[in-house]
mmCIF file of C-alpha atoms in Angstrom:
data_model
loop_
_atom_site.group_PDB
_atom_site.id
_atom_site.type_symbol
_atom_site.label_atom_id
_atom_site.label_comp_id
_atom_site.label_asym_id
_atom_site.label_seq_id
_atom_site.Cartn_x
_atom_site.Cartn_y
_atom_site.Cartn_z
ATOM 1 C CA UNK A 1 80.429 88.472 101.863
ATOM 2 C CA UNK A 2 82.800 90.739 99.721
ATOM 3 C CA UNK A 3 84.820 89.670 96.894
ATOM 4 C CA UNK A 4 88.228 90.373 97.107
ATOM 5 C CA UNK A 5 87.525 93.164 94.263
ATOM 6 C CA UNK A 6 85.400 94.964 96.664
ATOM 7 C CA UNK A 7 87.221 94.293 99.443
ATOM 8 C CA UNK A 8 90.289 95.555 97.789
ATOM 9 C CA UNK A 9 88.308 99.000 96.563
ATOM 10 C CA UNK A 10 87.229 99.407 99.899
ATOM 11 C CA UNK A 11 90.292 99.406 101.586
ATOM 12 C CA UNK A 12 92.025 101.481 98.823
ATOM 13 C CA UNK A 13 88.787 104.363 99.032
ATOM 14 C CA UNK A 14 89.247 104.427 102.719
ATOM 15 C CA UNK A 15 93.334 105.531 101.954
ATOM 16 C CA UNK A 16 92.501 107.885 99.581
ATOM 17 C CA UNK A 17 93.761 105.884 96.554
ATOM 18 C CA UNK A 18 92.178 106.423 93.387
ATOM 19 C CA UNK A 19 89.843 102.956 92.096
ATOM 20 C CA UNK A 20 91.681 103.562 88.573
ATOM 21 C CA UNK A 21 94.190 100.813 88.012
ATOM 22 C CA UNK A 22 94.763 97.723 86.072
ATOM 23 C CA UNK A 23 93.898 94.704 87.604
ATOM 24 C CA UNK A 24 96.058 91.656 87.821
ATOM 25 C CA UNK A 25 97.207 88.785 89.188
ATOM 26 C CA UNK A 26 100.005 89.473 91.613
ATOM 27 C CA UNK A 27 103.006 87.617 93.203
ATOM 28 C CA UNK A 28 105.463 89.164 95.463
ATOM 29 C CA UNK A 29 108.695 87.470 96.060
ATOM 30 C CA UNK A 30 111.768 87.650 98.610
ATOM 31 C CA UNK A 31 115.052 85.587 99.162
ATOM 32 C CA UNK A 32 116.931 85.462 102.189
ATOM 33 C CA UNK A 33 120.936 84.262 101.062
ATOM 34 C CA UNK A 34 122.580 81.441 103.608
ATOM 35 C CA UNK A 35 120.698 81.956 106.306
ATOM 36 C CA UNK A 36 122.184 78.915 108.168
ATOM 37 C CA UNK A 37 120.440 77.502 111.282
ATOM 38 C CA UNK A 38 118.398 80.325 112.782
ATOM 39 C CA UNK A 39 115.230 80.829 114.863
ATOM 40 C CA UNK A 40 113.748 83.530 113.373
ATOM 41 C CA UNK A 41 113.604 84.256 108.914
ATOM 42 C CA UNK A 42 111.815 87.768 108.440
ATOM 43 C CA UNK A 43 110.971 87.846 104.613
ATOM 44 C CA UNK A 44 110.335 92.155 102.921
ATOM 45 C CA UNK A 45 112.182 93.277 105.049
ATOM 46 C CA UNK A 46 115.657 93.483 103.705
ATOM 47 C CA UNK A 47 116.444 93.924 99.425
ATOM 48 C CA UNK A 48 120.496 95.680 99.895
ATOM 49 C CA UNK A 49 122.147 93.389 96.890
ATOM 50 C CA UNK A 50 119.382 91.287 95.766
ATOM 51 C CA UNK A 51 118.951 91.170 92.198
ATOM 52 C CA UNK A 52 115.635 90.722 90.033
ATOM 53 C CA UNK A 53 115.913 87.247 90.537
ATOM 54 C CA UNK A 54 115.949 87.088 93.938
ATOM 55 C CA UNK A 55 113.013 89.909 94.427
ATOM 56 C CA UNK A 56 110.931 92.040 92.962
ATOM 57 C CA UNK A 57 110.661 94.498 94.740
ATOM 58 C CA UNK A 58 112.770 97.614 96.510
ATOM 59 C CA UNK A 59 111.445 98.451 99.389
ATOM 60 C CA UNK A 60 108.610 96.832 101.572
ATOM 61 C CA UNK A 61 105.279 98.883 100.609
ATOM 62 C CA UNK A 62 103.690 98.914 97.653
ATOM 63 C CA UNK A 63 103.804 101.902 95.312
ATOM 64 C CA UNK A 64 101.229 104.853 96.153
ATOM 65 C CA UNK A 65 98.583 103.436 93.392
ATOM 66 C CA UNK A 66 99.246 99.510 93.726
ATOM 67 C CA UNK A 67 97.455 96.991 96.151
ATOM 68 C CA UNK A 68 97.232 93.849 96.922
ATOM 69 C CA UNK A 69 95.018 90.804 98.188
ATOM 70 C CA UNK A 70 97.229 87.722 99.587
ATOM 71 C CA UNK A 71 95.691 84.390 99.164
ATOM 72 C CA UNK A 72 98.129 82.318 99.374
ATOM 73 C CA UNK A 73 102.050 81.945 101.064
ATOM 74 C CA UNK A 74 104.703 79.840 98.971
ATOM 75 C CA UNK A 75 108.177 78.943 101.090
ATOM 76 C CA UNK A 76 110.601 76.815 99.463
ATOM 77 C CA UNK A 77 114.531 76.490 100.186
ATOM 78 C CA UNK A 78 117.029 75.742 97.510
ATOM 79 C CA UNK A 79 120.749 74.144 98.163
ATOM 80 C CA UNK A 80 123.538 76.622 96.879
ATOM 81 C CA UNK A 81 123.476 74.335 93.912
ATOM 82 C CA UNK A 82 119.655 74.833 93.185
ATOM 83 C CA UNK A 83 118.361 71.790 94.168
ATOM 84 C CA UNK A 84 114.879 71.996 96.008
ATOM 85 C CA UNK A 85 115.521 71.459 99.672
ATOM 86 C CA UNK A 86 112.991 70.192 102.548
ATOM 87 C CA UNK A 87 111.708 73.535 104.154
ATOM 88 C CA UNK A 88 113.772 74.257 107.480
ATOM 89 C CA UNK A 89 114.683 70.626 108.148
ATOM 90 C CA UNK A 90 111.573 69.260 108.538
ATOM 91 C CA UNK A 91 111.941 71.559 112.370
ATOM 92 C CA UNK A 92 108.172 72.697 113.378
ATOM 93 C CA UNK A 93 107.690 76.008 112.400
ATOM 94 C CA UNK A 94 105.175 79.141 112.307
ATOM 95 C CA UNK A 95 104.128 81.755 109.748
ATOM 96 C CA UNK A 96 102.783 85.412 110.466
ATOM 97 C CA UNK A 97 102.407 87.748 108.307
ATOM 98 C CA UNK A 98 102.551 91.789 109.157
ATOM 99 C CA UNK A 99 101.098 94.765 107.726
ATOM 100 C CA UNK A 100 101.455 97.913 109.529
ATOM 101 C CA UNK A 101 101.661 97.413 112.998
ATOM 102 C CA UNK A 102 99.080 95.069 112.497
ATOM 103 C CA UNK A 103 99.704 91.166 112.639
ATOM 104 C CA UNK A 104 96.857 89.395 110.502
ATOM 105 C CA UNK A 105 98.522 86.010 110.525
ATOM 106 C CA UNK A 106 99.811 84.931 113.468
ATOM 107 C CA UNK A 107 101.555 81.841 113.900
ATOM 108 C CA UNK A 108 100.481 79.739 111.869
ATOM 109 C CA UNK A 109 101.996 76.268 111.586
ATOM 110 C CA UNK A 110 103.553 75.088 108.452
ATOM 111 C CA UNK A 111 103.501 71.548 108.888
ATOM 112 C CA UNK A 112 100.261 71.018 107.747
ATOM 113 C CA UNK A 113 101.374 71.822 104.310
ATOM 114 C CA UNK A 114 104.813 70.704 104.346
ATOM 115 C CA UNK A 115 105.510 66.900 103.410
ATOM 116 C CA UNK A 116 108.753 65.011 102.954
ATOM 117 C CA UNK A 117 107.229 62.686 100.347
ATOM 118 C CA UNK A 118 105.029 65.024 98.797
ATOM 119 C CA UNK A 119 102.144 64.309 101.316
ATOM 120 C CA UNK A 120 101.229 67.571 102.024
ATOM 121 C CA UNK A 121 97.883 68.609 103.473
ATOM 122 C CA UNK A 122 96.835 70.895 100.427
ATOM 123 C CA UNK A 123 95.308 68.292 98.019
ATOM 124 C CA UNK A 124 96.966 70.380 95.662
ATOM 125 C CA UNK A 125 100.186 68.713 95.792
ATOM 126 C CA UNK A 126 98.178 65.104 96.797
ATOM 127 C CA UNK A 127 101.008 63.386 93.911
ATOM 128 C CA UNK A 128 103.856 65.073 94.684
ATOM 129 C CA UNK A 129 105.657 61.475 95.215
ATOM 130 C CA UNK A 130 104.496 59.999 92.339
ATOM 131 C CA UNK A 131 106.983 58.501 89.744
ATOM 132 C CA UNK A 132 107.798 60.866 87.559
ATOM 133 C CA UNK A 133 110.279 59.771 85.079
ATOM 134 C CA UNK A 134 111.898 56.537 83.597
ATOM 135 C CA UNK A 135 115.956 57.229 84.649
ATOM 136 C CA UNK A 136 117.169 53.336 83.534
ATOM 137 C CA UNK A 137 115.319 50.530 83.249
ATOM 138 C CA UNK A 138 113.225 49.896 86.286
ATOM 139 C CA UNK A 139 114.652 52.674 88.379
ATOM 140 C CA UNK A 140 112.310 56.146 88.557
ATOM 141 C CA UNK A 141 112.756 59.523 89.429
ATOM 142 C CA UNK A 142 110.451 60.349 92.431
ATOM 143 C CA UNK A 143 110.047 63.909 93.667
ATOM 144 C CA UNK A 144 110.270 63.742 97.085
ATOM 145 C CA UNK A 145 110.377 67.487 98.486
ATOM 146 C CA UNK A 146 107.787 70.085 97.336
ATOM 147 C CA UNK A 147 107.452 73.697 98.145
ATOM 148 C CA UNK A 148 105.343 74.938 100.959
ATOM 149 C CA UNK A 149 102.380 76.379 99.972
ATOM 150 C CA UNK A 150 99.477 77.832 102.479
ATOM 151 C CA UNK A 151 96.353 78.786 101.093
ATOM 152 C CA UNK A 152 94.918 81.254 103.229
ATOM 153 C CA UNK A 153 91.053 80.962 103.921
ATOM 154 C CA UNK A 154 90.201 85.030 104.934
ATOM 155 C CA UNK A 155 91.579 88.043 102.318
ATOM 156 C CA UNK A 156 94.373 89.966 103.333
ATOM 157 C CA UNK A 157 95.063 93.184 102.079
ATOM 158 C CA UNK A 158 98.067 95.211 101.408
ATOM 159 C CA UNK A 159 97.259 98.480 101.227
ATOM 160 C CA UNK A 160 99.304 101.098 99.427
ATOM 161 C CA UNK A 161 102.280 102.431 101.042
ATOM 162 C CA UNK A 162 102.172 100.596 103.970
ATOM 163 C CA UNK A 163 104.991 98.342 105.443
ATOM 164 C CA UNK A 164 104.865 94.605 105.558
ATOM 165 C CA UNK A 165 106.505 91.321 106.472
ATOM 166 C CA UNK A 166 106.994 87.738 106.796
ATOM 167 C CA UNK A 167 107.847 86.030 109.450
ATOM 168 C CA UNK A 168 108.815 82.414 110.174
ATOM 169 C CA UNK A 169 109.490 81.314 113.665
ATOM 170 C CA UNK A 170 111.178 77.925 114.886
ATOM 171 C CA UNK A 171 113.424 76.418 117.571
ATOM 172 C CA UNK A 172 116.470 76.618 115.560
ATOM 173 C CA UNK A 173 115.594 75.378 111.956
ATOM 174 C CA UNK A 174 118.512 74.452 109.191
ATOM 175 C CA UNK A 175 118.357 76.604 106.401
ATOM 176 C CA UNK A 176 121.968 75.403 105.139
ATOM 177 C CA UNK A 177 123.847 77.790 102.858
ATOM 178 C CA UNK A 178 121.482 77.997 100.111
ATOM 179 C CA UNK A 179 118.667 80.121 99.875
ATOM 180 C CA UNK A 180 115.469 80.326 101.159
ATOM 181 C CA UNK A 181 112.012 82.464 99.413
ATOM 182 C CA UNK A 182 109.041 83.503 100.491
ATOM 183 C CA UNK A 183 106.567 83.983 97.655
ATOM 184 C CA UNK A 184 102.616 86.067 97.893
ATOM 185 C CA UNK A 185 100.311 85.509 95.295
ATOM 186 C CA UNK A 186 97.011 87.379 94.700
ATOM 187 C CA UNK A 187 94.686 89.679 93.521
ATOM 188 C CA UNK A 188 95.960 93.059 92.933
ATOM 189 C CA UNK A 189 95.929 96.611 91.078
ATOM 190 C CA UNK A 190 98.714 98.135 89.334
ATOM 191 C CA UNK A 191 99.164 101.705 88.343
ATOM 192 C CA UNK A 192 97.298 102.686 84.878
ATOM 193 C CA UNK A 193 98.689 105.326 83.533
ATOM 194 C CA UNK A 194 95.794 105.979 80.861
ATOM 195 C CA UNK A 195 92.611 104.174 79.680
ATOM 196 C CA UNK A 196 94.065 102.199 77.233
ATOM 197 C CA UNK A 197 97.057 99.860 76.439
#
């Protein structure tokens, strides 16, 4: 089997991209604004008036000598105060993720990593209800809503230049007024402009 460093200079030779490139650790990030209750959340696809907080990135394709390997999908949704919010309500929901015309992750349920007391499936997050601080005597702080966060088993790539997109799918989840992100972390290359720094 290929390692995603291969896999990654594989893709990029077939494109015509040069191998040169620094290599990195990647995350790509997008917030929707109030989205309210809606079926549908399509994440990359629209940056008119988000700042660097809320993205960074401009359009939805990487730059001409940047790629990227996804291995894992982060969803969280925050109040318009901040606070950490339970992911769509708690409604069931699906995941896909597009690049090209190409759908390499389709519909992919969420639950399974979503958990209202920090029971999520990932054992990542296995203590995410544990106490975590002392507020008064004999009362505690639990942390009861955690981010999403999918760790995806096969490599996908985003090639350079080519569109892409995140999709999540329900029957009408609550969003509220706050703000929801969508988060990819990976490998990736980034342009080099010479040999050393």
């Amino acid at each position: 089997m290929a390692s995603q460093i291969q896999k990654l200079s594989y893709v990029d030779s077939k494109l015509g991209a040069p191998s040169s490139g620094q290599q990195t650790t990647r995350i790509l990030f997008n917030t929707i604004e109030a989205p309210g209750t809606t079926s549908s959340l399509v994440f990359f696809k629209s940056f008119q008036g988000l700042t660097n907080g809320q993205t960074n990135l401009t359009q939805n394709k990487l730059d001409s000598m940047e790629s990227m390997v996804v291995k894992t999908i982060w969803l969280a949704q925050l109040s318009a105060t901040g606070v950490l919010q339970t992911f769509g309500s708690l409604v069931q929901q699906t995941v896909s993720i597009i690049v090209g015309n190409q759908t390499v992750v389709k519909n992919l349920p969420i639950q399974f990593n979503q958990g209202i007391t920090g029971q999520a499936f990932d054992r990542l997050h296995e203590n995410g209800a544990t106490e975590v601080t002392q507020v008064a005597a004999g009362t505690t702080l639990t942390q009861f809503v955690m981010p999403i966060e999918i760790r995806l088993l096969t490599d996908i790539v985003i090639p350079p230049q080519v569109a892409f997109e995140v999709r999540v799918d329900s029957n009408g989840a609550g969003y509220e007024g706050g703000a929801v992100v969508c988060a990819l972390s990976g490998y990736g290359k980034i342009f080099s402009a010479g040999n050393s720094f």
